[in-house]
PDB file of N, CA and C in Angstrom:
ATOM      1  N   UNK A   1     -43.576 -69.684  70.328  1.00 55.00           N
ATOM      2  CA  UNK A   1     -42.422 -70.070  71.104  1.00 55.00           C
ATOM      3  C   UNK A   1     -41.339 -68.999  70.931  1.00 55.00           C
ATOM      4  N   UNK A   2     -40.856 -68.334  71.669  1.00 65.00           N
ATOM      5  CA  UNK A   2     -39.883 -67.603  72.205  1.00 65.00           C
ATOM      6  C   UNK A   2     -38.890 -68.043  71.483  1.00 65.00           C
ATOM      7  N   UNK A   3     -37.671 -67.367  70.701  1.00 64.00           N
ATOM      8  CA  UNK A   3     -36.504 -67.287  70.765  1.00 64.00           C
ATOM      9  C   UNK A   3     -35.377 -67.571  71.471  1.00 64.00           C
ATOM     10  N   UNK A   4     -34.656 -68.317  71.399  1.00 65.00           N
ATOM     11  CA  UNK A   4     -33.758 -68.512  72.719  1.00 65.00           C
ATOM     12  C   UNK A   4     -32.242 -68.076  72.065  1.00 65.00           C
ATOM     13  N   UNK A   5     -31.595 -67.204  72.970  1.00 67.00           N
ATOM     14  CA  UNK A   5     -30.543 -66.739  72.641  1.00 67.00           C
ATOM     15  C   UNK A   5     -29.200 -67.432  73.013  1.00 67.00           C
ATOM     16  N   UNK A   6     -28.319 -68.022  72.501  1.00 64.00           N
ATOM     17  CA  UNK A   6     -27.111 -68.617  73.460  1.00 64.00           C
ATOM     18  C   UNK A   6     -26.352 -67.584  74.302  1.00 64.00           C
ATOM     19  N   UNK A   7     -25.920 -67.740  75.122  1.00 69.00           N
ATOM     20  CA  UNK A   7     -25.329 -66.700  75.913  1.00 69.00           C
ATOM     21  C   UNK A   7     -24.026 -66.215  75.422  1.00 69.00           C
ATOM     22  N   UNK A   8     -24.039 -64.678  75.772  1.00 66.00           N
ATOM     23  CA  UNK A   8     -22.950 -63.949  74.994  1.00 66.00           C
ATOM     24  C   UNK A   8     -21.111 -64.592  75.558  1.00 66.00           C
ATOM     25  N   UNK A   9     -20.361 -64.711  74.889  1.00 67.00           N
ATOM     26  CA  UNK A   9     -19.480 -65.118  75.692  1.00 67.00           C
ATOM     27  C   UNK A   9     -18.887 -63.815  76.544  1.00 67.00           C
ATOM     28  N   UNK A  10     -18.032 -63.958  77.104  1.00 79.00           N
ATOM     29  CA  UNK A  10     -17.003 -62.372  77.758  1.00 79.00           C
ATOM     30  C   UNK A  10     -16.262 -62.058  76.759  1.00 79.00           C
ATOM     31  N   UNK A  11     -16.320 -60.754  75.894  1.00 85.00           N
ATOM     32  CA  UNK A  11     -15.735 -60.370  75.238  1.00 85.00           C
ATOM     33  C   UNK A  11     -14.765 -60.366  75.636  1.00 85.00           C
ATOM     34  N   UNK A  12     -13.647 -60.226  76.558  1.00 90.00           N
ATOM     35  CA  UNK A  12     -12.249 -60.573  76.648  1.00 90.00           C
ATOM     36  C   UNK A  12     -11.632 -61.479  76.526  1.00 90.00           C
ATOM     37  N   UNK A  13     -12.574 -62.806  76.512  1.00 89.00           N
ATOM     38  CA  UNK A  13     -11.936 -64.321  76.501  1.00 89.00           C
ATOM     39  C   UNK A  13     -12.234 -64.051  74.890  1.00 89.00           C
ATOM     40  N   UNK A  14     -13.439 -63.900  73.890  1.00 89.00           N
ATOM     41  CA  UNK A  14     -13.464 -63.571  72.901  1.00 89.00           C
ATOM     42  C   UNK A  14     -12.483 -63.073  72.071  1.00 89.00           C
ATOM     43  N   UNK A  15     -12.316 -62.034  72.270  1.00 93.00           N
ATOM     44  CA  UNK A  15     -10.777 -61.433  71.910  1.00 93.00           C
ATOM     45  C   UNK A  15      -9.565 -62.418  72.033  1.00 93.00           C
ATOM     46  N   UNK A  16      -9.245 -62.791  73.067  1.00 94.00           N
ATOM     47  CA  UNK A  16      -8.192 -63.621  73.630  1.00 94.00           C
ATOM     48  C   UNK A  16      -8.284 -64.809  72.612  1.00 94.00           C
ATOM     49  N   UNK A  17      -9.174 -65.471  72.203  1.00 94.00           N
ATOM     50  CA  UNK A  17      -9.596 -66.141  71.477  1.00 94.00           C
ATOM     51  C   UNK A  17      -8.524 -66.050  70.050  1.00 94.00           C
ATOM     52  N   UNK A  18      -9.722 -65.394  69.617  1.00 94.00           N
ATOM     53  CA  UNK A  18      -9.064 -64.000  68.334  1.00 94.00           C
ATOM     54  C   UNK A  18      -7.841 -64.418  68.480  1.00 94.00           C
ATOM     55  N   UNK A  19      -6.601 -63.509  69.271  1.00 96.00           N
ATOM     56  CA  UNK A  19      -5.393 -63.047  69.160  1.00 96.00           C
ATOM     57  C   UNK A  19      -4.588 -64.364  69.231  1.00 96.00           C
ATOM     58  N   UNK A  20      -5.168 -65.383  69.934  1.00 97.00           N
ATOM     59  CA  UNK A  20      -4.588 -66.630  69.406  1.00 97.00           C
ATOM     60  C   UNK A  20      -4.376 -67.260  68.310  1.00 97.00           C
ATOM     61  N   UNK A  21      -5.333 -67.360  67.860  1.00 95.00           N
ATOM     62  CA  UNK A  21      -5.324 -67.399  66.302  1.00 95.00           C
ATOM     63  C   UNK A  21      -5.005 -66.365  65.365  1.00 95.00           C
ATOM     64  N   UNK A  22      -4.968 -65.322  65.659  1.00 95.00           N
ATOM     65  CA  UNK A  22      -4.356 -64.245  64.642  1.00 95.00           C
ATOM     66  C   UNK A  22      -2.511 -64.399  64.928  1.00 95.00           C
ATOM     67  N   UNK A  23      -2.446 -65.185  66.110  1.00 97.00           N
ATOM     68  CA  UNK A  23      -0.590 -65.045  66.320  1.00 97.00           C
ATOM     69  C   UNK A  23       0.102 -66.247  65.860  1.00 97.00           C
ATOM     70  N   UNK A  24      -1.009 -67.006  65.941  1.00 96.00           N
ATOM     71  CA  UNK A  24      -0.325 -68.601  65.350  1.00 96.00           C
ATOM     72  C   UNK A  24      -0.547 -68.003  63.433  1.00 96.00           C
ATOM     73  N   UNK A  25      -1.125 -67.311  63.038  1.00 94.00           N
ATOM     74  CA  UNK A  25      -1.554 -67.126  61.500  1.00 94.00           C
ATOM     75  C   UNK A  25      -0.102 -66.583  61.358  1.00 94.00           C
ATOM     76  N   UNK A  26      -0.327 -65.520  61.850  1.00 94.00           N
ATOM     77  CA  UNK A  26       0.971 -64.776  61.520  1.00 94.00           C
ATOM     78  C   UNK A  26       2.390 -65.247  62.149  1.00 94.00           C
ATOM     79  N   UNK A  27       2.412 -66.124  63.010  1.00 96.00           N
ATOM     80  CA  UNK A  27       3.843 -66.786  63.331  1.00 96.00           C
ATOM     81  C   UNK A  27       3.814 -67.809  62.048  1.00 96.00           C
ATOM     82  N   UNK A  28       2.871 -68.597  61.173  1.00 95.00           N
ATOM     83  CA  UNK A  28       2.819 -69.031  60.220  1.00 95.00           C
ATOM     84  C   UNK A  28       3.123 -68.293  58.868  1.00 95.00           C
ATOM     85  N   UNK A  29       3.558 -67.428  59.090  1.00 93.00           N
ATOM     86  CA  UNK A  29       3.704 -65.886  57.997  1.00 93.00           C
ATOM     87  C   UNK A  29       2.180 -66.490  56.982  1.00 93.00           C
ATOM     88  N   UNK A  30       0.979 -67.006  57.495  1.00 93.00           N
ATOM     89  CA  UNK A  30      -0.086 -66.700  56.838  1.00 93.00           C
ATOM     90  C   UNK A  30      -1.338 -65.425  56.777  1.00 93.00           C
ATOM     91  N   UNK A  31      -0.927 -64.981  57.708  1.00 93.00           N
ATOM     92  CA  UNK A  31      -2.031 -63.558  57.494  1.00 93.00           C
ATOM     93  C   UNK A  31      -0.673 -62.227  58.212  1.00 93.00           C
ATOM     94  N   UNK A  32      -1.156 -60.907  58.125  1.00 92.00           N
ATOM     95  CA  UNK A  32      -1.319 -59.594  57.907  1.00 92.00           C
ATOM     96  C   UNK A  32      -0.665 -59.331  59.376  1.00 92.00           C
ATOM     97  N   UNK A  33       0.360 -59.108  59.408  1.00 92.00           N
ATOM     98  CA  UNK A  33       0.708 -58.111  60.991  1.00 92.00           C
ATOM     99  C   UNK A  33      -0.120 -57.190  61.683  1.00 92.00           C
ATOM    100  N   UNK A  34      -0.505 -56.415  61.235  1.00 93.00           N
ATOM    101  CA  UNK A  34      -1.458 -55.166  61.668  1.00 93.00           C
ATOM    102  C   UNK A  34      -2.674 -55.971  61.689  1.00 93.00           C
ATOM    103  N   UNK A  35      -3.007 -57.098  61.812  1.00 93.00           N
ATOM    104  CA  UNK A  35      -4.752 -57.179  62.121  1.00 93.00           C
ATOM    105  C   UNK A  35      -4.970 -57.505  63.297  1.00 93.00           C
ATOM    106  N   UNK A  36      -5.905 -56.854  64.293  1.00 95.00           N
ATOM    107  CA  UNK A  36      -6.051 -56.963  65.070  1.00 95.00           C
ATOM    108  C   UNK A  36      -7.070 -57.518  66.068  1.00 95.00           C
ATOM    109  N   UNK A  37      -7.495 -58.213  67.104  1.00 95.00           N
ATOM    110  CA  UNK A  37      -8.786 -58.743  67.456  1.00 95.00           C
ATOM    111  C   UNK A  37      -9.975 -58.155  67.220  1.00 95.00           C
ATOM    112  N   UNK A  38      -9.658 -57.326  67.382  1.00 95.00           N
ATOM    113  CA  UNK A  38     -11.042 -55.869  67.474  1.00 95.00           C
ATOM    114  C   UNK A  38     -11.074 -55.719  65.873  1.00 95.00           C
ATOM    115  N   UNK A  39     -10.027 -55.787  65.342  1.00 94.00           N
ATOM    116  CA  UNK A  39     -10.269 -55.814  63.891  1.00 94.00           C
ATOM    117  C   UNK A  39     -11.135 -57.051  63.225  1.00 94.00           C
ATOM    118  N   UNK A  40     -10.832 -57.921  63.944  1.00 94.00           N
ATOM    119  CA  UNK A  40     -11.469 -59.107  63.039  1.00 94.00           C
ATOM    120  C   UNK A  40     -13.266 -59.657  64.409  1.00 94.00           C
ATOM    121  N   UNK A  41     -13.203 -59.229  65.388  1.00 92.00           N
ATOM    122  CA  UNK A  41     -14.847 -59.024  65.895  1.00 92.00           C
ATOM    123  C   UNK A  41     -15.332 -57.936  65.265  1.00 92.00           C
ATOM    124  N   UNK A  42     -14.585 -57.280  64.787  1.00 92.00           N
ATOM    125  CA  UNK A  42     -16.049 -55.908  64.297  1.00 92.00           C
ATOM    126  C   UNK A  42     -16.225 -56.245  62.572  1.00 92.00           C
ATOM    127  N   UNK A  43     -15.477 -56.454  62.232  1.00 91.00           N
ATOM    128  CA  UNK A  43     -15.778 -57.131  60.603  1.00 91.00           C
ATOM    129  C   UNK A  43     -16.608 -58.285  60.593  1.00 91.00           C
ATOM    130  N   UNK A  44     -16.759 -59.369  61.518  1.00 87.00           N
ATOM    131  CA  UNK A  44     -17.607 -60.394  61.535  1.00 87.00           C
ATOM    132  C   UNK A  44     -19.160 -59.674  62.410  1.00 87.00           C
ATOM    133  N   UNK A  45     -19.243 -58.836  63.179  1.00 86.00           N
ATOM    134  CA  UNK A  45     -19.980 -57.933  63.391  1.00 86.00           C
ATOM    135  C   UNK A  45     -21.170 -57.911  62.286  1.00 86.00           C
ATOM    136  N   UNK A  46     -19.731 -56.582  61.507  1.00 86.00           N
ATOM    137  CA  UNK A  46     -20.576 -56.329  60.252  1.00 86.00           C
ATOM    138  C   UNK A  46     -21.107 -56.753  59.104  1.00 86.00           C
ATOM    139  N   UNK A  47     -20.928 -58.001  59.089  1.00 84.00           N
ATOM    140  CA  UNK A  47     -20.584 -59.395  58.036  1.00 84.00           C
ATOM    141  C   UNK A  47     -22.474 -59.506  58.840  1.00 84.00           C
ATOM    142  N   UNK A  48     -22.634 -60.051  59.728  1.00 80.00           N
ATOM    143  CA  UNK A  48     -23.380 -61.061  60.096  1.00 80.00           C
ATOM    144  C   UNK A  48     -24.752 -59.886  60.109  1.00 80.00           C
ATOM    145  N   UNK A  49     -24.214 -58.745  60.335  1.00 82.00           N
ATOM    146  CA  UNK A  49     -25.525 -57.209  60.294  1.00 82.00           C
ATOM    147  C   UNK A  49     -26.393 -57.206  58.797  1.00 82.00           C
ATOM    148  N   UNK A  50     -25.309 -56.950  57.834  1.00 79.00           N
ATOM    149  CA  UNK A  50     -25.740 -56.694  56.480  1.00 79.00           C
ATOM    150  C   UNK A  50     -26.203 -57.838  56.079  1.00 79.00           C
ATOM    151  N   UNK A  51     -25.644 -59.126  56.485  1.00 70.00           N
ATOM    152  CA  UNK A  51     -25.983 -60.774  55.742  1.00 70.00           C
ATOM    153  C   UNK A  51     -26.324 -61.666  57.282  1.00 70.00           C
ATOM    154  N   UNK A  52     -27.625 -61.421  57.467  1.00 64.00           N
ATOM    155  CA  UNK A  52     -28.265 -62.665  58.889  1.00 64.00           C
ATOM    156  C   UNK A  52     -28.231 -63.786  58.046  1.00 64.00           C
ATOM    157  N   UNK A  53     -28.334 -64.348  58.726  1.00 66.00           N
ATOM    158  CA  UNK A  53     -28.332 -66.283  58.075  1.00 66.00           C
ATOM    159  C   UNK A  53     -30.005 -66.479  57.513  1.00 66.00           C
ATOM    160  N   UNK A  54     -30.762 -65.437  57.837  1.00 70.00           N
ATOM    161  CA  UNK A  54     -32.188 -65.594  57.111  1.00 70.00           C
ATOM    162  C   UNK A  54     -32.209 -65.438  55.469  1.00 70.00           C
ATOM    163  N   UNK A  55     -32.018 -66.444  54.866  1.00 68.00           N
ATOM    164  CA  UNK A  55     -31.432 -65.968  53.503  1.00 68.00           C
ATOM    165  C   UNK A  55     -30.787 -65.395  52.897  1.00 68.00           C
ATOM    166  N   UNK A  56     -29.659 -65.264  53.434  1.00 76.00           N
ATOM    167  CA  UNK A  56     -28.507 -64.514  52.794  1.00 76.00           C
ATOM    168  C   UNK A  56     -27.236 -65.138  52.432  1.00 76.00           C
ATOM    169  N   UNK A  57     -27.500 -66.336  52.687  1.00 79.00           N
ATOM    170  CA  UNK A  57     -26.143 -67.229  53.120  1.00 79.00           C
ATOM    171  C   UNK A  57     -24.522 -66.931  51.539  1.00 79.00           C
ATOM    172  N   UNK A  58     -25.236 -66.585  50.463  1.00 82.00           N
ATOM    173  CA  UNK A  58     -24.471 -66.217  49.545  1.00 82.00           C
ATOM    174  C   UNK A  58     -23.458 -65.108  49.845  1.00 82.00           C
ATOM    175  N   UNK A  59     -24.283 -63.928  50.466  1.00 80.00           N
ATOM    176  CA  UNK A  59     -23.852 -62.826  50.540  1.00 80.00           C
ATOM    177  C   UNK A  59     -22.494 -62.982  51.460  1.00 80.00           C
ATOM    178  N   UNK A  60     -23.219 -63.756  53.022  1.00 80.00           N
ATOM    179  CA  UNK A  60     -22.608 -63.378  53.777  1.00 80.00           C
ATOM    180  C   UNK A  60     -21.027 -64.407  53.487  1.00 80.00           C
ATOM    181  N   UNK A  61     -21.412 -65.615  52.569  1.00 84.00           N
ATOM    182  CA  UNK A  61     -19.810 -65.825  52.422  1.00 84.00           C
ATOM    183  C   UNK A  61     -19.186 -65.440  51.744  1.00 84.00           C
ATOM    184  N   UNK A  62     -19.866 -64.422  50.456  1.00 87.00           N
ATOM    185  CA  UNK A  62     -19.041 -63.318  50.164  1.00 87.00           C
ATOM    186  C   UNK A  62     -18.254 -62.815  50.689  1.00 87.00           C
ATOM    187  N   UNK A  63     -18.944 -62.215  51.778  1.00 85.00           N
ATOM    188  CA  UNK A  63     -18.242 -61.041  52.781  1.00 85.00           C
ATOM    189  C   UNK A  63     -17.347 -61.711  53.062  1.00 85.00           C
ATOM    190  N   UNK A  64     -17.324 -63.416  54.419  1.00 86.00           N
ATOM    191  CA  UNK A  64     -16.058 -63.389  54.221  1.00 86.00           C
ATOM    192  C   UNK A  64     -14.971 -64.005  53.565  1.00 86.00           C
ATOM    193  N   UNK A  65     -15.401 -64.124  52.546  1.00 90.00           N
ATOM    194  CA  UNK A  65     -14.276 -64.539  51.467  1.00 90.00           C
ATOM    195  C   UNK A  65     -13.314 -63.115  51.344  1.00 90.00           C
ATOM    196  N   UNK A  66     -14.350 -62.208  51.401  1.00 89.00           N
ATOM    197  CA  UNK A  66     -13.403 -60.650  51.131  1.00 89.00           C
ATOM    198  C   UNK A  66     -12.564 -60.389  52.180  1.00 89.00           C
ATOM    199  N   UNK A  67     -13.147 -60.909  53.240  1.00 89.00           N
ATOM    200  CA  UNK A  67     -12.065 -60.267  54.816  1.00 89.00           C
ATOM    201  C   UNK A  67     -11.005 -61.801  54.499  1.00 89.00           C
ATOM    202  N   UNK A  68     -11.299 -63.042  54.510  1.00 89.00           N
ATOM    203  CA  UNK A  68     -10.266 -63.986  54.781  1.00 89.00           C
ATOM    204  C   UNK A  68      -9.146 -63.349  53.383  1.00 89.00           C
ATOM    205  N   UNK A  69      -9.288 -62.858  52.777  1.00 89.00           N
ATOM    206  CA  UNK A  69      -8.398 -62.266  51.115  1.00 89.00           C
ATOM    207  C   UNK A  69      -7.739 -61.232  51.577  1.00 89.00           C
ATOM    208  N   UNK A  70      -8.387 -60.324  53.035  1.00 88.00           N
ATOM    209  CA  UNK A  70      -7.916 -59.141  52.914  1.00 88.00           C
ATOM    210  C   UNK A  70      -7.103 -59.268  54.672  1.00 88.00           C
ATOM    211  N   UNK A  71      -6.984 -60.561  55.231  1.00 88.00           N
ATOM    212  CA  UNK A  71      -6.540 -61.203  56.220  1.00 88.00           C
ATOM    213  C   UNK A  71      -4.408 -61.422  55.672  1.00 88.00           C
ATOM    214  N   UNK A  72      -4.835 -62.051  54.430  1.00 89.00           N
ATOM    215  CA  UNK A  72      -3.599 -62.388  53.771  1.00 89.00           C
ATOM    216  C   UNK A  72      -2.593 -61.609  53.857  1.00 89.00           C
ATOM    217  N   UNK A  73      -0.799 -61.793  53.921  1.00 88.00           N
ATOM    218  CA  UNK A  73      -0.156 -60.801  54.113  1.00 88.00           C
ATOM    219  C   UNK A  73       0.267 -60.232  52.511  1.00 88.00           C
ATOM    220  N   UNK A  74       0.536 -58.941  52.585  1.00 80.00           N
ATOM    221  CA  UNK A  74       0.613 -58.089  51.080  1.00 80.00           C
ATOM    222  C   UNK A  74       2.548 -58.630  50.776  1.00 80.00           C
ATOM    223  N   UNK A  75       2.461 -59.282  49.878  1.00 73.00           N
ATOM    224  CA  UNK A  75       3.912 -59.505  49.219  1.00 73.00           C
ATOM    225  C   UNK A  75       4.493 -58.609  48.447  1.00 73.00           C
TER     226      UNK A  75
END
């Protein structure tokens, strides 16, 4: 049986997505001014490359435990 893929969303609504939540974080003074949509799709990118959900599940919430830490604003 075949693989079935869910369909990709439009990376612009994607993004748009993103920047919603990165503006309510930071109108919350809870995360980082400078982070950006593209910043936080290509880190989950690379999160999900190095750590697939085929047994890795430790790793990959490593990873983002490290980006949600490095999301935070610097005091």
């Amino acid at each position: 049986m075949p693989i079935r893929r869910a369909p990709c969303p439009d990376p612009t609504e994607l993004l748009t997505a993103i920047t919603t939540i990165l503006d309510a974080g930071r109108a919350a003074g809870d995360l980082r001014s400078d982070v950006t949509a593209e910043d936080i799709a290509a880190s989950l990118i690379g999160i999900f490359t190095v750590a697939p959900p085929s047994g890795r599940q430790a790793r990959a919430a490593r990873l983002l435990d490290l980006l949600m830490d490095g999301l935070r604003p610097i005091r």
